[in-house]
CSV table of C-alpha atoms in Angstrom, one decimal:
chain,number,residue,atom,x,y,z
A,1012,UNK,CA,-4.3,-58.8,239.7
A,1013,UNK,CA,-6.4,-57.3,237.2
A,1014,UNK,CA,-3.9,-54.3,236.7
A,1015,UNK,CA,-1.6,-57.2,235.6
A,1016,UNK,CA,-4.0,-58.7,232.8
A,1017,UNK,CA,-4.8,-55.5,231.7
A,1018,UNK,CA,-1.0,-54.7,230.9
A,1019,UNK,CA,-1.0,-58.5,229.4
A,1020,UNK,CA,-3.8,-57.9,227.2
A,1021,UNK,CA,-2.0,-54.7,225.8
A,1022,UNK,CA,0.9,-56.2,225.0
A,1023,UNK,CA,-1.0,-59.1,223.1
A,1024,UNK,CA,-3.2,-56.4,221.2
A,1025,UNK,CA,-0.1,-54.4,220.5
A,1026,UNK,CA,1.6,-57.2,218.9
A,1027,UNK,CA,-1.6,-57.8,216.3
A,1028,UNK,CA,-1.5,-53.9,214.9
A,1029,UNK,CA,-0.2,-53.9,211.4
A,1030,UNK,CA,3.1,-52.8,211.1
A,1031,UNK,CA,2.0,-49.7,209.2
A,1032,UNK,CA,0.5,-48.6,212.6
A,1033,UNK,CA,3.7,-48.6,214.2
A,1034,UNK,CA,5.0,-45.8,212.2
A,1035,UNK,CA,4.8,-42.2,213.3
A,1036,UNK,CA,3.5,-39.9,210.5
A,1037,UNK,CA,3.8,-37.0,213.3
A,1038,UNK,CA,6.2,-35.6,210.7
A,1039,UNK,CA,6.5,-33.2,207.8
A,1040,UNK,CA,8.8,-35.7,205.4
A,1041,UNK,CA,7.5,-38.5,204.1
A,1042,UNK,CA,9.0,-42.1,205.6
A,1043,UNK,CA,9.8,-42.4,201.6
A,1044,UNK,CA,10.6,-40.0,198.2
A,1045,UNK,CA,10.4,-42.8,196.0
A,1046,UNK,CA,6.7,-43.9,196.6
A,1047,UNK,CA,7.9,-47.2,198.5
A,1048,UNK,CA,10.1,-48.7,196.0
A,1049,UNK,CA,12.9,-48.8,198.9
A,1050,UNK,CA,10.7,-50.7,200.8
A,1051,UNK,CA,9.0,-53.1,199.1
A,1052,UNK,CA,6.3,-52.7,196.5
A,1053,UNK,CA,4.1,-49.0,195.9
A,1054,UNK,CA,1.0,-49.6,196.6
A,1055,UNK,CA,-0.6,-47.9,193.5
A,1056,UNK,CA,1.7,-50.9,192.2
A,1057,UNK,CA,-0.6,-53.5,194.2
A,1058,UNK,CA,-4.0,-51.6,192.3
A,1059,UNK,CA,-2.1,-51.5,188.7
A,1060,UNK,CA,-1.8,-55.2,189.0
A,1061,UNK,CA,-5.0,-55.8,190.1
A,1062,UNK,CA,-6.7,-54.0,187.3
A,1063,UNK,CA,-4.5,-56.2,184.8
A,1064,UNK,CA,-5.3,-59.1,186.6
A,1065,UNK,CA,-9.1,-58.6,186.3
A,1066,UNK,CA,-8.8,-57.2,182.9
A,1067,UNK,CA,-5.9,-60.3,181.8
A,1068,UNK,CA,-8.6,-61.1,179.3
A,1069,UNK,CA,-7.6,-58.8,177.2
A,1070,UNK,CA,-4.2,-59.2,177.3
A,1071,UNK,CA,-3.4,-61.2,173.9
A,1072,UNK,CA,-2.6,-61.0,170.2
A,1073,UNK,CA,-0.4,-57.8,169.6
A,1074,UNK,CA,0.5,-56.4,172.8
A,1075,UNK,CA,2.0,-52.8,173.2
A,1076,UNK,CA,3.9,-51.9,176.3
A,1077,UNK,CA,5.9,-48.0,177.2
A,1078,UNK,CA,9.3,-48.9,177.8
A,1079,UNK,CA,9.4,-52.4,178.4
A,1080,UNK,CA,7.1,-55.5,178.3
A,1081,UNK,CA,7.3,-56.5,181.9
A,1082,UNK,CA,3.3,-56.5,182.3
A,1083,UNK,CA,2.4,-57.7,178.5
A,1084,UNK,CA,4.4,-60.9,179.5
A,1085,UNK,CA,3.2,-61.3,183.1
A,1086,UNK,CA,-0.2,-61.2,182.4
A,1087,UNK,CA,-0.2,-62.9,178.8
A,1088,UNK,CA,-1.9,-66.2,178.3
A,1089,UNK,CA,-0.5,-67.7,175.1
A,1090,UNK,CA,2.6,-68.3,173.7
A,1091,UNK,CA,1.6,-66.7,170.3
A,1092,UNK,CA,1.3,-63.2,171.5
A,1093,UNK,CA,4.0,-60.7,170.1
A,1094,UNK,CA,4.7,-57.7,172.7
A,1095,UNK,CA,6.3,-54.7,171.1
A,1096,UNK,CA,7.6,-51.6,173.7
A,1097,UNK,CA,6.3,-48.3,172.4
A,1098,UNK,CA,9.7,-45.5,172.9
A,1099,UNK,CA,10.9,-42.6,172.0
A,1100,UNK,CA,14.4,-42.6,173.4
A,1101,UNK,CA,17.0,-45.0,174.2
A,1102,UNK,CA,15.1,-48.6,173.1
A,1103,UNK,CA,15.8,-51.4,175.3
A,1104,UNK,CA,16.6,-54.6,174.3
A,1105,UNK,CA,13.4,-56.0,172.7
A,1106,UNK,CA,12.6,-57.8,169.7
A,1107,UNK,CA,9.5,-55.2,168.5
A,1108,UNK,CA,10.1,-51.7,169.0
A,1109,UNK,CA,8.2,-48.9,168.0
A,1110,UNK,CA,9.6,-45.3,168.2
A,1111,UNK,CA,7.1,-43.1,168.5
A,1112,UNK,CA,5.8,-40.2,170.7
A,1113,UNK,CA,1.9,-40.5,171.4
A,1114,UNK,CA,1.6,-36.5,171.0
A,1115,UNK,CA,2.8,-36.8,167.7
A,1116,UNK,CA,0.4,-38.9,165.5
A,1117,UNK,CA,2.7,-39.0,162.6
A,1118,UNK,CA,5.1,-40.9,164.8
A,1119,UNK,CA,3.0,-43.8,165.2
A,1120,UNK,CA,1.6,-47.0,163.3
A,1121,UNK,CA,-2.2,-47.1,162.5
A,1122,UNK,CA,-4.4,-50.2,163.0
A,1123,UNK,CA,-1.6,-52.1,164.8
A,1124,UNK,CA,-2.0,-53.3,168.6
A,1125,UNK,CA,-4.1,-55.6,169.7
A,1126,UNK,CA,-4.1,-54.6,173.3
A,1127,UNK,CA,-2.2,-51.5,174.4
A,1128,UNK,CA,-1.1,-51.5,178.3
A,1129,UNK,CA,-0.6,-48.2,179.1
A,1130,UNK,CA,0.1,-48.1,183.0
A,1131,UNK,CA,0.9,-44.6,184.8
A,1132,UNK,CA,1.9,-42.5,181.5
A,1133,UNK,CA,-1.1,-39.9,180.9
A,1134,UNK,CA,-0.1,-38.0,184.2
A,1135,UNK,CA,3.8,-36.8,182.7
A,1136,UNK,CA,2.1,-35.6,178.9
A,1137,UNK,CA,0.8,-32.2,179.0
A,1138,UNK,CA,-0.8,-32.8,175.9
A,1139,UNK,CA,-2.8,-35.0,177.5
A,1140,UNK,CA,-5.8,-34.8,174.9
A,1141,UNK,CA,-3.3,-35.6,171.9
A,1142,UNK,CA,-1.9,-38.8,173.5
A,1143,UNK,CA,-5.5,-40.3,174.0
A,1144,UNK,CA,-5.9,-39.4,170.2
A,1145,UNK,CA,-2.4,-41.3,169.8
A,1146,UNK,CA,-3.5,-44.7,172.0
A,1147,UNK,CA,-6.9,-44.6,169.4
A,1148,UNK,CA,-4.7,-44.5,166.3
A,1149,UNK,CA,-2.3,-47.4,167.3
A,1150,UNK,CA,-4.7,-49.8,167.9
A,1151,UNK,CA,-6.1,-52.2,165.7
A,1152,UNK,CA,-9.7,-52.8,164.8
A,1153,UNK,CA,-11.5,-53.8,168.4
A,1154,UNK,CA,-8.5,-53.6,169.8
A,1155,UNK,CA,-8.2,-52.2,174.0
A,1156,UNK,CA,-6.3,-50.3,175.9
A,1157,UNK,CA,-6.2,-51.5,179.5
A,1158,UNK,CA,-4.5,-47.7,181.2
A,1159,UNK,CA,-3.9,-46.9,184.5
A,1160,UNK,CA,-3.1,-43.2,186.0
A,1161,UNK,CA,-2.8,-41.5,189.1
A,1162,UNK,CA,-4.9,-39.7,191.2
A,1163,UNK,CA,-3.9,-39.1,195.0
A,1164,UNK,CA,-0.4,-39.6,194.9
A,1165,UNK,CA,2.9,-36.8,195.3
A,1166,UNK,CA,4.6,-35.4,192.6
A,1167,UNK,CA,7.2,-38.1,190.6
A,1168,UNK,CA,10.4,-35.8,190.7
A,1169,UNK,CA,12.4,-38.2,188.7
A,1170,UNK,CA,9.7,-37.4,185.7
A,1171,UNK,CA,9.1,-33.7,187.0
A,1172,UNK,CA,12.7,-33.2,186.4
A,1173,UNK,CA,13.3,-34.9,182.8
A,1174,UNK,CA,9.5,-34.1,180.9
A,1175,UNK,CA,7.4,-32.9,183.2
A,1176,UNK,CA,4.5,-34.4,186.1
A,1177,UNK,CA,1.3,-32.5,185.0
A,1178,UNK,CA,-1.9,-34.5,186.2
A,1179,UNK,CA,-3.6,-35.7,188.8
A,1180,UNK,CA,-7.0,-37.1,187.6
A,1181,UNK,CA,-10.3,-38.2,188.7
A,1182,UNK,CA,-13.1,-41.4,187.5
A,1183,UNK,CA,-14.6,-38.4,186.0
A,1184,UNK,CA,-12.2,-36.4,184.4
A,1185,UNK,CA,-10.4,-39.3,182.4
A,1186,UNK,CA,-13.5,-40.9,182.0
A,1187,UNK,CA,-14.3,-37.4,179.6
A,1188,UNK,CA,-11.7,-37.2,177.9
A,1189,UNK,CA,-11.5,-41.2,177.4
A,1190,UNK,CA,-14.9,-40.5,175.5
A,1191,UNK,CA,-13.9,-37.6,174.0
A,1192,UNK,CA,-11.6,-40.3,171.5
A,1193,UNK,CA,-13.2,-43.5,171.7
A,1194,UNK,CA,-17.1,-42.5,172.6
A,1195,UNK,CA,-18.8,-43.0,175.6
A,1196,UNK,CA,-20.5,-46.9,174.7
A,1197,UNK,CA,-16.3,-48.1,174.4
A,1198,UNK,CA,-14.8,-46.7,177.7
A,1199,UNK,CA,-15.3,-48.4,181.5
A,1200,UNK,CA,-13.6,-46.7,184.8
A,1201,UNK,CA,-12.9,-48.2,187.8
A,1202,UNK,CA,-11.2,-46.6,190.8
A,1203,UNK,CA,-8.8,-48.3,194.0
A,1204,UNK,CA,-8.2,-46.9,196.8
A,1205,UNK,CA,-9.0,-45.7,200.4
A,1206,UNK,CA,-8.1,-43.7,203.1
A,1207,UNK,CA,-6.2,-45.9,204.6
A,1208,UNK,CA,-4.1,-46.3,201.6
A,1209,UNK,CA,-4.1,-42.9,200.1
A,1210,UNK,CA,-2.4,-41.6,203.3
A,1211,UNK,CA,-0.1,-44.8,203.2
A,1212,UNK,CA,0.9,-43.7,199.7
A,1213,UNK,CA,1.4,-40.2,200.3
A,1214,UNK,CA,3.8,-41.3,202.9
A,1215,UNK,CA,5.7,-43.6,200.7
A,1216,UNK,CA,5.0,-46.8,202.6
A,1217,UNK,CA,4.7,-50.2,200.9
A,1218,UNK,CA,2.5,-53.1,200.4
A,1219,UNK,CA,4.9,-55.0,203.2
A,1220,UNK,CA,4.5,-52.2,205.3
A,1221,UNK,CA,0.3,-52.7,205.9
A,1222,UNK,CA,0.8,-56.3,205.0
A,1223,UNK,CA,-3.1,-57.1,205.0
A,1224,UNK,CA,-4.3,-57.4,201.4
A,1225,UNK,CA,-7.9,-57.1,202.6
A,1226,UNK,CA,-7.4,-53.3,203.8
A,1227,UNK,CA,-6.3,-52.3,200.0
A,1228,UNK,CA,-9.3,-54.0,199.0
A,1229,UNK,CA,-11.8,-51.9,201.1
A,1230,UNK,CA,-13.0,-49.3,198.2
A,1231,UNK,CA,-13.6,-45.7,199.1
A,1232,UNK,CA,-14.8,-43.9,195.8
A,1233,UNK,CA,-13.1,-40.6,197.6
A,1234,UNK,CA,-9.8,-41.8,197.8
A,1235,UNK,CA,-8.4,-42.6,194.2
A,1236,UNK,CA,-5.3,-43.9,194.6
A,1237,UNK,CA,-5.2,-45.6,191.1
A,1238,UNK,CA,-7.8,-45.3,188.3
A,1239,UNK,CA,-8.2,-47.9,185.6
A,1240,UNK,CA,-9.8,-47.7,182.2
A,1241,UNK,CA,-10.7,-49.9,179.8
A,1242,UNK,CA,-11.0,-48.3,176.5
A,1243,UNK,CA,-12.0,-49.9,173.4
A,1244,UNK,CA,-11.9,-48.9,169.2
A,1245,UNK,CA,-15.0,-49.9,167.8
A,1246,UNK,CA,-14.3,-52.5,164.6
């Protein structure tokens, strides 16, 4: 009888284990080569949206995003906001297009944007110092850039084969780079991730695989999956 009860307890407990624990990691190829997009919401996207939600009060006025305006529209709170898209090639069907290159400052307007949502972009720009100067130039006085960069991550093969995948940041490296342009008093940096989510992200698991959002929100500064930066241009 004791053996039967013990077996029943093990079966019940096994059903409570999160899906991520039932996936074998004892292999040399990842579960997904595309960051988990084929399984659900990529883990870094959870952190990106968490960062933007925490800083949504800045998302107003003339808002700029790269490639599309999805996050701008999602986190904007005013019908009077104006959405812009920055692109260097193949402009999308958006109303306000700025065609330019962050590393070619002469292509960028000056003192125009109140909030620049720049997610997962600086990793893919070799001349990252000039790109940060581009962020600064395009901001209006008093404007804010909400930037995210990848810390722990697989290579993005799509980007590598087209324009390059160059950098993985730490909170210290991106903080120093941003402070060189914006000034130390105008830069705030926050990190997201822990050993579980870092491992899951490398394997290409999704938010749906882990399920429990409480596990996402456990913070370990030594496992920086996503790094968020709030940088203000002095008025």
